[in-house]
mmCIF file of C-alpha atoms and ligand atoms in Angstrom:
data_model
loop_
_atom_site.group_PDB
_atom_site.id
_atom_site.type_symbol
_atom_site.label_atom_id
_atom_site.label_comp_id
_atom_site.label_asym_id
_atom_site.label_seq_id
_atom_site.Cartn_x
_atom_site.Cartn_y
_atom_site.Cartn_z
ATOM 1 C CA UNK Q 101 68.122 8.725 -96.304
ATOM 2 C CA UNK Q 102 67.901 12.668 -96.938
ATOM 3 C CA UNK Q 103 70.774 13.431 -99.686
ATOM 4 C CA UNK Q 104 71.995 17.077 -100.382
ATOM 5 C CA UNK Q 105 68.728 18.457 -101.885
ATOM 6 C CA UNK Q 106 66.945 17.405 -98.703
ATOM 7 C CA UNK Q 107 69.681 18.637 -96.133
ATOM 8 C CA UNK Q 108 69.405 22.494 -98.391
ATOM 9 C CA UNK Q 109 65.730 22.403 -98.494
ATOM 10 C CA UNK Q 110 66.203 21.919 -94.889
ATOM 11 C CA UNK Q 111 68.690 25.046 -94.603
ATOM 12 C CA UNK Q 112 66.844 27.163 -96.950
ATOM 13 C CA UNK Q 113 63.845 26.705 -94.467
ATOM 14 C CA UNK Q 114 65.304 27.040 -91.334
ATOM 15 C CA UNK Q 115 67.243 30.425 -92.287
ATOM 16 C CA UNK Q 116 64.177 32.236 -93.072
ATOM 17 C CA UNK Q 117 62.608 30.554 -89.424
ATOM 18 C CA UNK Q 118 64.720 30.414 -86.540
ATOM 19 C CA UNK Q 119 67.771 32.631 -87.408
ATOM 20 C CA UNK Q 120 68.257 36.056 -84.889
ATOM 21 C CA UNK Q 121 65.681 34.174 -82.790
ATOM 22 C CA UNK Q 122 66.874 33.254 -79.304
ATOM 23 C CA UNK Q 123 66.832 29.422 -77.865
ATOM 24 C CA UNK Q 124 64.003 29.133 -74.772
ATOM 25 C CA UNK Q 125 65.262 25.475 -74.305
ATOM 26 C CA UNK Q 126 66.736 22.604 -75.445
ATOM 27 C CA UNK Q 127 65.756 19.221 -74.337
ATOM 28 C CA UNK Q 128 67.050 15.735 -74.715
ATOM 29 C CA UNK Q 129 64.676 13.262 -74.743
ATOM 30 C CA UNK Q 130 67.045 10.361 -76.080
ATOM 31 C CA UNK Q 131 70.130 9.410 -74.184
ATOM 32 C CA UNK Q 132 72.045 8.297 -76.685
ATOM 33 C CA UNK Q 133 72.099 11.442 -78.463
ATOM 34 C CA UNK Q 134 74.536 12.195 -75.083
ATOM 35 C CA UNK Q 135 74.729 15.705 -73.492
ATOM 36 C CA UNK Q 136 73.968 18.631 -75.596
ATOM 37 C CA UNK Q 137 74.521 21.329 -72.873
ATOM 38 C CA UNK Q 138 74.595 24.833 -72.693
ATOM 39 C CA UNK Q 139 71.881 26.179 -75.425
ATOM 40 C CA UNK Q 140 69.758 27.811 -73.173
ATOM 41 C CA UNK Q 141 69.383 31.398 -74.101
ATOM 42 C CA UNK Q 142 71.523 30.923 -77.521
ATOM 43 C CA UNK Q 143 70.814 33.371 -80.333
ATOM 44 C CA UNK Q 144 71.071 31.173 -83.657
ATOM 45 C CA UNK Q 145 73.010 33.626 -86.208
ATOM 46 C CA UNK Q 146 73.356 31.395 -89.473
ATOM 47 C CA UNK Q 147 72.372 28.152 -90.383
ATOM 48 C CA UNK Q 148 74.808 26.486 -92.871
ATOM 49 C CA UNK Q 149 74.942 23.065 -94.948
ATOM 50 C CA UNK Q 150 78.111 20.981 -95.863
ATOM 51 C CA UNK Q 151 77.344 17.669 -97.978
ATOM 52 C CA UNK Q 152 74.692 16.043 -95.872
ATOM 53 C CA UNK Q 153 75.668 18.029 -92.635
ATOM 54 C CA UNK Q 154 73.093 20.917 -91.322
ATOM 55 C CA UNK Q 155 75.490 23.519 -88.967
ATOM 56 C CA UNK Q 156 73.953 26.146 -86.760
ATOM 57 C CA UNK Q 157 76.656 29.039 -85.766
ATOM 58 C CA UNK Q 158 75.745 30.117 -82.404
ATOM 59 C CA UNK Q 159 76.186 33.756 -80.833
ATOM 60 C CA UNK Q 160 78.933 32.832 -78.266
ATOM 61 C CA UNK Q 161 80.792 31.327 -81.160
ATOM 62 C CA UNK Q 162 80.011 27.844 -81.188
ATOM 63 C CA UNK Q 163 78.388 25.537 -83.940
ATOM 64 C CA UNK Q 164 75.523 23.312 -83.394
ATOM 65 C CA UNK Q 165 75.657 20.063 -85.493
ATOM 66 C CA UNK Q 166 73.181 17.900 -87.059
ATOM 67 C CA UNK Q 167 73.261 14.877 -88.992
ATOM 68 C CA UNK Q 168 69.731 13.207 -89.980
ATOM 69 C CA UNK Q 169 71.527 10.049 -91.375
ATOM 70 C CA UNK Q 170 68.902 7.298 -92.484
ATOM 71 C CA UNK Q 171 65.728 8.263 -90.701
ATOM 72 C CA UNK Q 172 66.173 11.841 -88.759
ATOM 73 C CA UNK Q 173 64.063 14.304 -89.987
ATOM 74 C CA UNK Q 174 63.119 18.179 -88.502
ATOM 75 C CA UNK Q 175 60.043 19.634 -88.176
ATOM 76 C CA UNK Q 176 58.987 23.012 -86.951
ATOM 77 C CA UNK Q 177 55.945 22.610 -84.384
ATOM 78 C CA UNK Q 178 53.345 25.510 -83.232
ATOM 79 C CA UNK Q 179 51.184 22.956 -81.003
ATOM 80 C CA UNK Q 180 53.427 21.469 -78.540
ATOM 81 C CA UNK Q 181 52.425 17.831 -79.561
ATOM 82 C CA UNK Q 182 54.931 14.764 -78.408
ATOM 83 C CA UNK Q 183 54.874 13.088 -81.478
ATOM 84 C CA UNK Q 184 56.489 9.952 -81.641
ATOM 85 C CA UNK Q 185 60.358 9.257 -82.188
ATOM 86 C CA UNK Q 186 61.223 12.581 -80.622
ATOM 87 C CA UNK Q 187 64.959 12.409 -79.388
ATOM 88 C CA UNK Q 188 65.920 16.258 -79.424
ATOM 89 C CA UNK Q 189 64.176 19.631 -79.536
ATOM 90 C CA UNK Q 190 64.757 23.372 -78.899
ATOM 91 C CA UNK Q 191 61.925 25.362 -77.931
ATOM 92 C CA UNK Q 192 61.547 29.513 -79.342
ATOM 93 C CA UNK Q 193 58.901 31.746 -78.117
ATOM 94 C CA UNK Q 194 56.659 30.832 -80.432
ATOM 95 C CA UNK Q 195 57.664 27.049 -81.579
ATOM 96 C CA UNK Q 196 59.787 24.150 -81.184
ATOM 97 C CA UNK Q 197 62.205 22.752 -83.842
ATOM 98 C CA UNK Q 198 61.501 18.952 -83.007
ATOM 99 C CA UNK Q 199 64.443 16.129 -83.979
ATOM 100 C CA UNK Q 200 62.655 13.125 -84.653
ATOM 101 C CA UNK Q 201 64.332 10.013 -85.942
ATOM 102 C CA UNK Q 202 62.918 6.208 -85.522
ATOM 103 C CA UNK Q 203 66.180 4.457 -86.255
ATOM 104 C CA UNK Q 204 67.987 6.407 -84.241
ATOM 105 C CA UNK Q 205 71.341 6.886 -86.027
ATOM 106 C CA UNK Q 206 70.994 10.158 -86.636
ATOM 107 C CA UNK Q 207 73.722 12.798 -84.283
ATOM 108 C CA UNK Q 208 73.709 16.015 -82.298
ATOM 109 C CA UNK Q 209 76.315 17.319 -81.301
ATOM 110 C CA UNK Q 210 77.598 20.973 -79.904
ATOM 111 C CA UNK Q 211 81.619 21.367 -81.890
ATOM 112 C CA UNK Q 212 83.945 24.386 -81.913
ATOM 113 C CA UNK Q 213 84.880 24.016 -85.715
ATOM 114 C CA UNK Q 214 83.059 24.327 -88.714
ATOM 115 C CA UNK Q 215 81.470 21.447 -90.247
ATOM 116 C CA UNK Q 216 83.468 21.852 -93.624
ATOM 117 C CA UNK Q 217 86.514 20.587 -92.159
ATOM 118 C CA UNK Q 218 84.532 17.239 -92.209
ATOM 119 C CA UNK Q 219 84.262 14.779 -95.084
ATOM 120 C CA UNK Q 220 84.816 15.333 -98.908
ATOM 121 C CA UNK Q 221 84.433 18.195 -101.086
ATOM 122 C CA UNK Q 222 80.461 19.569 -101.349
ATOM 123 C CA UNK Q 223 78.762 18.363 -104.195
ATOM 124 C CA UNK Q 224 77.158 20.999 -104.984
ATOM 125 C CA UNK Q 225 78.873 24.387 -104.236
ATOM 126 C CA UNK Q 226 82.514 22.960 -103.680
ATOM 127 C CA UNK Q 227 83.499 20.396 -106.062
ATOM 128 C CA UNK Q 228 84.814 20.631 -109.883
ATOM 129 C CA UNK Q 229 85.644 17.644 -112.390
ATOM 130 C CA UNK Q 230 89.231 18.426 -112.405
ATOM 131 C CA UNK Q 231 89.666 17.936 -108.510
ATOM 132 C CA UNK Q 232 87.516 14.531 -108.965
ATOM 133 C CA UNK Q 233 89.435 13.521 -111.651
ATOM 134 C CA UNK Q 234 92.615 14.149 -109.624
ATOM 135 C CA UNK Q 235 91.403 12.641 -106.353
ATOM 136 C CA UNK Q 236 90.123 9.314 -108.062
ATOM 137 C CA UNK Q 237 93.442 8.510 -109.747
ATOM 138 C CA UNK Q 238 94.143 5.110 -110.078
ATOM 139 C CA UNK Q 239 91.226 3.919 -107.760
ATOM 140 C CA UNK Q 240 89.756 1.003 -108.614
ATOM 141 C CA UNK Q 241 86.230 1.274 -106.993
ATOM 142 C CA UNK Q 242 83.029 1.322 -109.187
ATOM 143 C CA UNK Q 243 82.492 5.119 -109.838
ATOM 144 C CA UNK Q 244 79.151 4.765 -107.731
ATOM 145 C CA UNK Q 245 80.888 3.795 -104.764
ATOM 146 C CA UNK Q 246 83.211 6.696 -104.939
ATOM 147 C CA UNK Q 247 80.922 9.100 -105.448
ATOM 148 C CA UNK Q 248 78.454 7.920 -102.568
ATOM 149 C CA UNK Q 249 81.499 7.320 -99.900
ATOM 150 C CA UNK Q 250 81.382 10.934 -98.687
ATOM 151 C CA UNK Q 251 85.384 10.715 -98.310
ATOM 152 C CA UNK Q 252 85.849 12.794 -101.302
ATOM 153 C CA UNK Q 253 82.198 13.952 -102.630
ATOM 154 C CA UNK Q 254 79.736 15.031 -99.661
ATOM 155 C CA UNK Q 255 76.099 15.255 -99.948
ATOM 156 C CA UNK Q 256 75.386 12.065 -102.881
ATOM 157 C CA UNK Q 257 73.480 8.615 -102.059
ATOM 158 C CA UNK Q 258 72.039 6.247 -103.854
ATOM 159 C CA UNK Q 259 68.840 8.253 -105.162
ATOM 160 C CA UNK Q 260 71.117 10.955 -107.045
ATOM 161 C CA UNK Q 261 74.043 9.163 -107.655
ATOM 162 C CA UNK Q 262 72.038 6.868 -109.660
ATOM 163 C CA UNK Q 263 70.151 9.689 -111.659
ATOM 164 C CA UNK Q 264 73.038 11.469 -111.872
ATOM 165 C CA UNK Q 265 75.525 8.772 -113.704
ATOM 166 C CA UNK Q 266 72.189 7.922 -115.871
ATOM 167 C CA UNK Q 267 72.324 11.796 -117.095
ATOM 168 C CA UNK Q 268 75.744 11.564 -117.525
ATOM 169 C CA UNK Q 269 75.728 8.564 -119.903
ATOM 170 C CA UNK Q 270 78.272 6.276 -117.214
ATOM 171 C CA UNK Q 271 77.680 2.707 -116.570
ATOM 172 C CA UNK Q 272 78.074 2.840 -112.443
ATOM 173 C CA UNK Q 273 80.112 -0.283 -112.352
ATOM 174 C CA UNK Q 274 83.197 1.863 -114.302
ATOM 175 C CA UNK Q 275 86.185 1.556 -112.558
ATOM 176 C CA UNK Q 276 86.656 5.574 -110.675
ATOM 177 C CA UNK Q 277 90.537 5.508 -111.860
ATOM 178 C CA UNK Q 278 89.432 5.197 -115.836
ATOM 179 C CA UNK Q 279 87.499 8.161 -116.114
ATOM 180 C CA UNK Q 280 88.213 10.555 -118.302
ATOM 181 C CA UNK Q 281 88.400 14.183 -117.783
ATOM 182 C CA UNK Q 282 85.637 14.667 -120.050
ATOM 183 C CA UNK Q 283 83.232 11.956 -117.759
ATOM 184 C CA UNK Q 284 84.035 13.890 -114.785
ATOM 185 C CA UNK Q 285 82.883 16.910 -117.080
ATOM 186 C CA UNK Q 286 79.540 14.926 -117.656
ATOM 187 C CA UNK Q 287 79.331 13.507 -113.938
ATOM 188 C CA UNK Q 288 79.757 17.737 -112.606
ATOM 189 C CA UNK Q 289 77.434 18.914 -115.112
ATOM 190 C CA UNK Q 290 74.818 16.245 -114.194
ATOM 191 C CA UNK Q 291 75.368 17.074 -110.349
ATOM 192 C CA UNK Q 292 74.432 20.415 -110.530
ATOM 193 C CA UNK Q 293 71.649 20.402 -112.691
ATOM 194 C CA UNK Q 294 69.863 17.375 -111.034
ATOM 195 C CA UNK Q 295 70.907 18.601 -107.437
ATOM 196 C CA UNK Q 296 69.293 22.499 -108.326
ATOM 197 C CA UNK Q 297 66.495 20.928 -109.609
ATOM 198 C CA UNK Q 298 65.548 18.658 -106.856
ATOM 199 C CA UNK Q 299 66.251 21.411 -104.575
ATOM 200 C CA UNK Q 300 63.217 23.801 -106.127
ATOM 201 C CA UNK Q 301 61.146 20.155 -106.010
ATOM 202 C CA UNK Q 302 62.041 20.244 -102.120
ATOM 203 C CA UNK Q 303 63.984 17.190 -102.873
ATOM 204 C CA UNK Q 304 62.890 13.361 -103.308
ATOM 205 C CA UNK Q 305 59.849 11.799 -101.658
ATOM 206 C CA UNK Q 306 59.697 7.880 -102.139
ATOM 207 C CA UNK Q 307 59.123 6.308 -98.706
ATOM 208 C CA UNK Q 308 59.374 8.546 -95.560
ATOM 209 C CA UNK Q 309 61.434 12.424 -96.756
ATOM 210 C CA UNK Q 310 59.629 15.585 -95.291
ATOM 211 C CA UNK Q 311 60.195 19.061 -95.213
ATOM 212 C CA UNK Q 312 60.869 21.127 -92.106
ATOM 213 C CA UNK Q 313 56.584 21.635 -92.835
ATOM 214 C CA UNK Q 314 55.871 18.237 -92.733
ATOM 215 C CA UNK Q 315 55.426 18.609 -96.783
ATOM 216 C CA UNK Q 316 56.262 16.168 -99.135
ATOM 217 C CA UNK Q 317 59.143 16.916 -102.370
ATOM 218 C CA UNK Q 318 58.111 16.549 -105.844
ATOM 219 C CA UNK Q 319 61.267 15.513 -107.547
ATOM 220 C CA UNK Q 320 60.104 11.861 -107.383
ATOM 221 C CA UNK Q 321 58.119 13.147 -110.303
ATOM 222 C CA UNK Q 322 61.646 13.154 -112.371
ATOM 223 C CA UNK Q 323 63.261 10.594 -111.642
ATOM 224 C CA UNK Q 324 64.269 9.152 -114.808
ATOM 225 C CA UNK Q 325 65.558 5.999 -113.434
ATOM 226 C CA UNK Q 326 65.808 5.370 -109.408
ATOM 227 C CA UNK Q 327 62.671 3.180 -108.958
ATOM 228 C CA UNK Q 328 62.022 2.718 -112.775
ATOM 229 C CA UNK Q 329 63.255 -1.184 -112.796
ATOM 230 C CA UNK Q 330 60.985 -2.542 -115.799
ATOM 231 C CA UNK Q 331 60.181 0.685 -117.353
ATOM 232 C CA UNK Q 332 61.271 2.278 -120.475
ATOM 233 C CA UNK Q 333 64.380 4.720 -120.177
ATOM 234 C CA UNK Q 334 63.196 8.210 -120.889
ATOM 235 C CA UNK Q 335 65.948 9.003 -123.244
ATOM 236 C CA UNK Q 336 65.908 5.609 -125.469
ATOM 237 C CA UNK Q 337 63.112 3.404 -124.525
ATOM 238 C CA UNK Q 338 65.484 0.551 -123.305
ATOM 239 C CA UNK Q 339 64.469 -1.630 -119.899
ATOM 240 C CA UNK Q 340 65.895 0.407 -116.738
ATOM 241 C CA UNK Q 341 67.543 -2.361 -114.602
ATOM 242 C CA UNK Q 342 67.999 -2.646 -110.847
ATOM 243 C CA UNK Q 343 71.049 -4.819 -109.832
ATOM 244 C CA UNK Q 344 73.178 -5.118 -106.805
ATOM 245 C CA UNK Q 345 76.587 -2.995 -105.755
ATOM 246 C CA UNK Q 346 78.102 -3.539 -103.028
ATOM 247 C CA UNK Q 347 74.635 -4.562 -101.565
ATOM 248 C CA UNK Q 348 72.862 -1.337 -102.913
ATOM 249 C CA UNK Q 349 70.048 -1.666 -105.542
ATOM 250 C CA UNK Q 350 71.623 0.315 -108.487
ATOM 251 C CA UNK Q 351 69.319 1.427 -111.091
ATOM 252 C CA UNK Q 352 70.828 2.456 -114.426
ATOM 253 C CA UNK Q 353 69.979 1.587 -118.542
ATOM 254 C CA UNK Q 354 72.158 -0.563 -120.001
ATOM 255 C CA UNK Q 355 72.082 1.057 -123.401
ATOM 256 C CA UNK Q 356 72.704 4.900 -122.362
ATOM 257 C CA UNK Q 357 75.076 4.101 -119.872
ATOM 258 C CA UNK Q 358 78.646 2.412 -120.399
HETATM 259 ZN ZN1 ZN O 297 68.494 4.570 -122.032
#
C-alpha cells in the first residue's frame, strides 16, 4: 500500500507535469468508481498531498480527490496504450494520467473542501510530539496501531511505522497512553528523517510501488528492519523478528526496542 513517501513522490511529480495544463477528458472506465462529472475543459492549478490523500484544486474552485489505497497506482502515458486494471483517466494534449488499480479499493471523487479537513494530523509537515503525546492520553492501543490508524497521524503504514519505532528505540507493542514526552520526541524525530529520506529514494519498492514513470523507489535499500525477519539488526547485531499485531506482520529487534 503506497504510504506518505509514495503519495509526495507522487505530488512532487505531478506538479512539475500536469499543473496550468487544461483537462481534454476524463473517462471512467470502472463503475464503481461512480460519476466523476464535469472535468472536461478543467485547468489543474495545484496539486496537494494530506497523509496518504493526493488533492487536485481545480480552476472553477473545486478539488479533485484521490486515494490509491492498497493497489491504485498513477502513471503518466504518451502512447495511448489500455493497459490493464485501468478504472479512471484524464486525457491532456499531449498525455493521459491513467488510474490503474487491480484490487479496486482505491477512490475518486470530485469534493468542495479541502482534503485536510479529513483524517489525523500529517505526518510529515503537520504533526509535533507534544500534540501526539496529548492526543494519545490514556489510550491503551499498542503504539503501532495508533500511529497506523490515520485517526490522529495521516500518511504511516506498516512499512514506516515499523522502521520508524525501530529508529526510535520503541518496542511497537507499548501501550500509546505510557509514552513519554521524550518517546514522542524520538517517534517525531524518526518520522521525519525516515519519511525525507524515502521521499529522495522515491519511496519503498518491495512487491508492486511505482512512480508516476513507471520507476521503481530505492528506499528498500534502507530498510533496517521491514522484511529483515532472520537477519542481524543494523544497529546491534540481534535477530530482527516478525510477529503478529492485530493481524499485521510487525517487524522490530527485540534488544533495541522496548
Ligand atoms: Zn537491534
Amino acid at each position: 500500500m503506497p504510504e506518505l513517501p509514495e503519495v509526495e513522490t507522487l505530488c512532487r511529480q505531478l506538479n512539475s507535469l500536469v499543473v496550468g495544463r487544461k483537462i481534454k477528458k476524463a473517462q471512467v472506465l470502472d463503475a464503481r468508481l461512480g460519476n466523476i462529472e464535469g472535468l472536461n475543459d478543467r485547468r489543474i492549478g495545484a496539486v496537494q498531498r494530506h497523509g496518504k490523500m493526493l488533492e487536485f484544486l481545480l480552476d472553477d474552485g473545486s478539488r479533485l480527490w484521490i486515494h490509491l489505497r492498497m493497489s491504485g497506482r498513477l502513471l503518466w502515458d504518451t502512447d495511448g496504450e489500455q493497459p490493464s486494471h485501468l478504472r479512471w483517466y484524464v486525457s491532456f494534449s499531449d498525455g493521459r494520467l491513467l488510474f490503474l488499480d487491480p484490487r479496486r479499493f482505491g477512490t475518486v471523487s470530485r469534493q468542495k473542501e479541502t482534503v485536510c479537513t479529513r483524517a489525523g494530523l500529517d505526518a510529515l509537515v503537520r504533526c509535533g510530539a507534544s500534540q501526539l503525546h496529548a492526543m494519545s492520553t490514556a489510550r491503551t492501543l499498542p503504539v503501532k496501531s495508533f500511529l497506523i490508524s490515520q485517526q490522529w497521524v495521516a500518511g504511516l503504514g506498516n512499512i514506516y511505522v515499523c522502521e520508524i519505532l525501530h529508529r526510535a528505540g520503541i518496542s511497537p507493542w507499548r501501550r500509546a497512553g505510557e509514552l513519554t514526552s521524550a518517546d514522542w520526541g524520538k517517534i517525531m524525530s524518526a518520522t521525519r528523517s525516515i519519511l525525507m529520506h524515502a521521499i529522495c529514494c522515491r519511496g519503498t519498492t518491495v512487491s508492486d510501488w511505482r512512480d508516476l514513470h513507471g520507476n521503481s523507489g530505492e528506499y528498500q535499500n534502507h530498510l533496517a528492519v521491514y522484511k529483515r525477519a532472520g537477519q542481524p539488526c543494523l544497529q546491534c547485531g540481534d535477530i530482527v523478528r516478525r510477529e503478529r499485531l492485530h493481524g499485521v506482520g510487525t517487524y522490530f529487534c527485540p534488544n533495541c526496542q522496548q
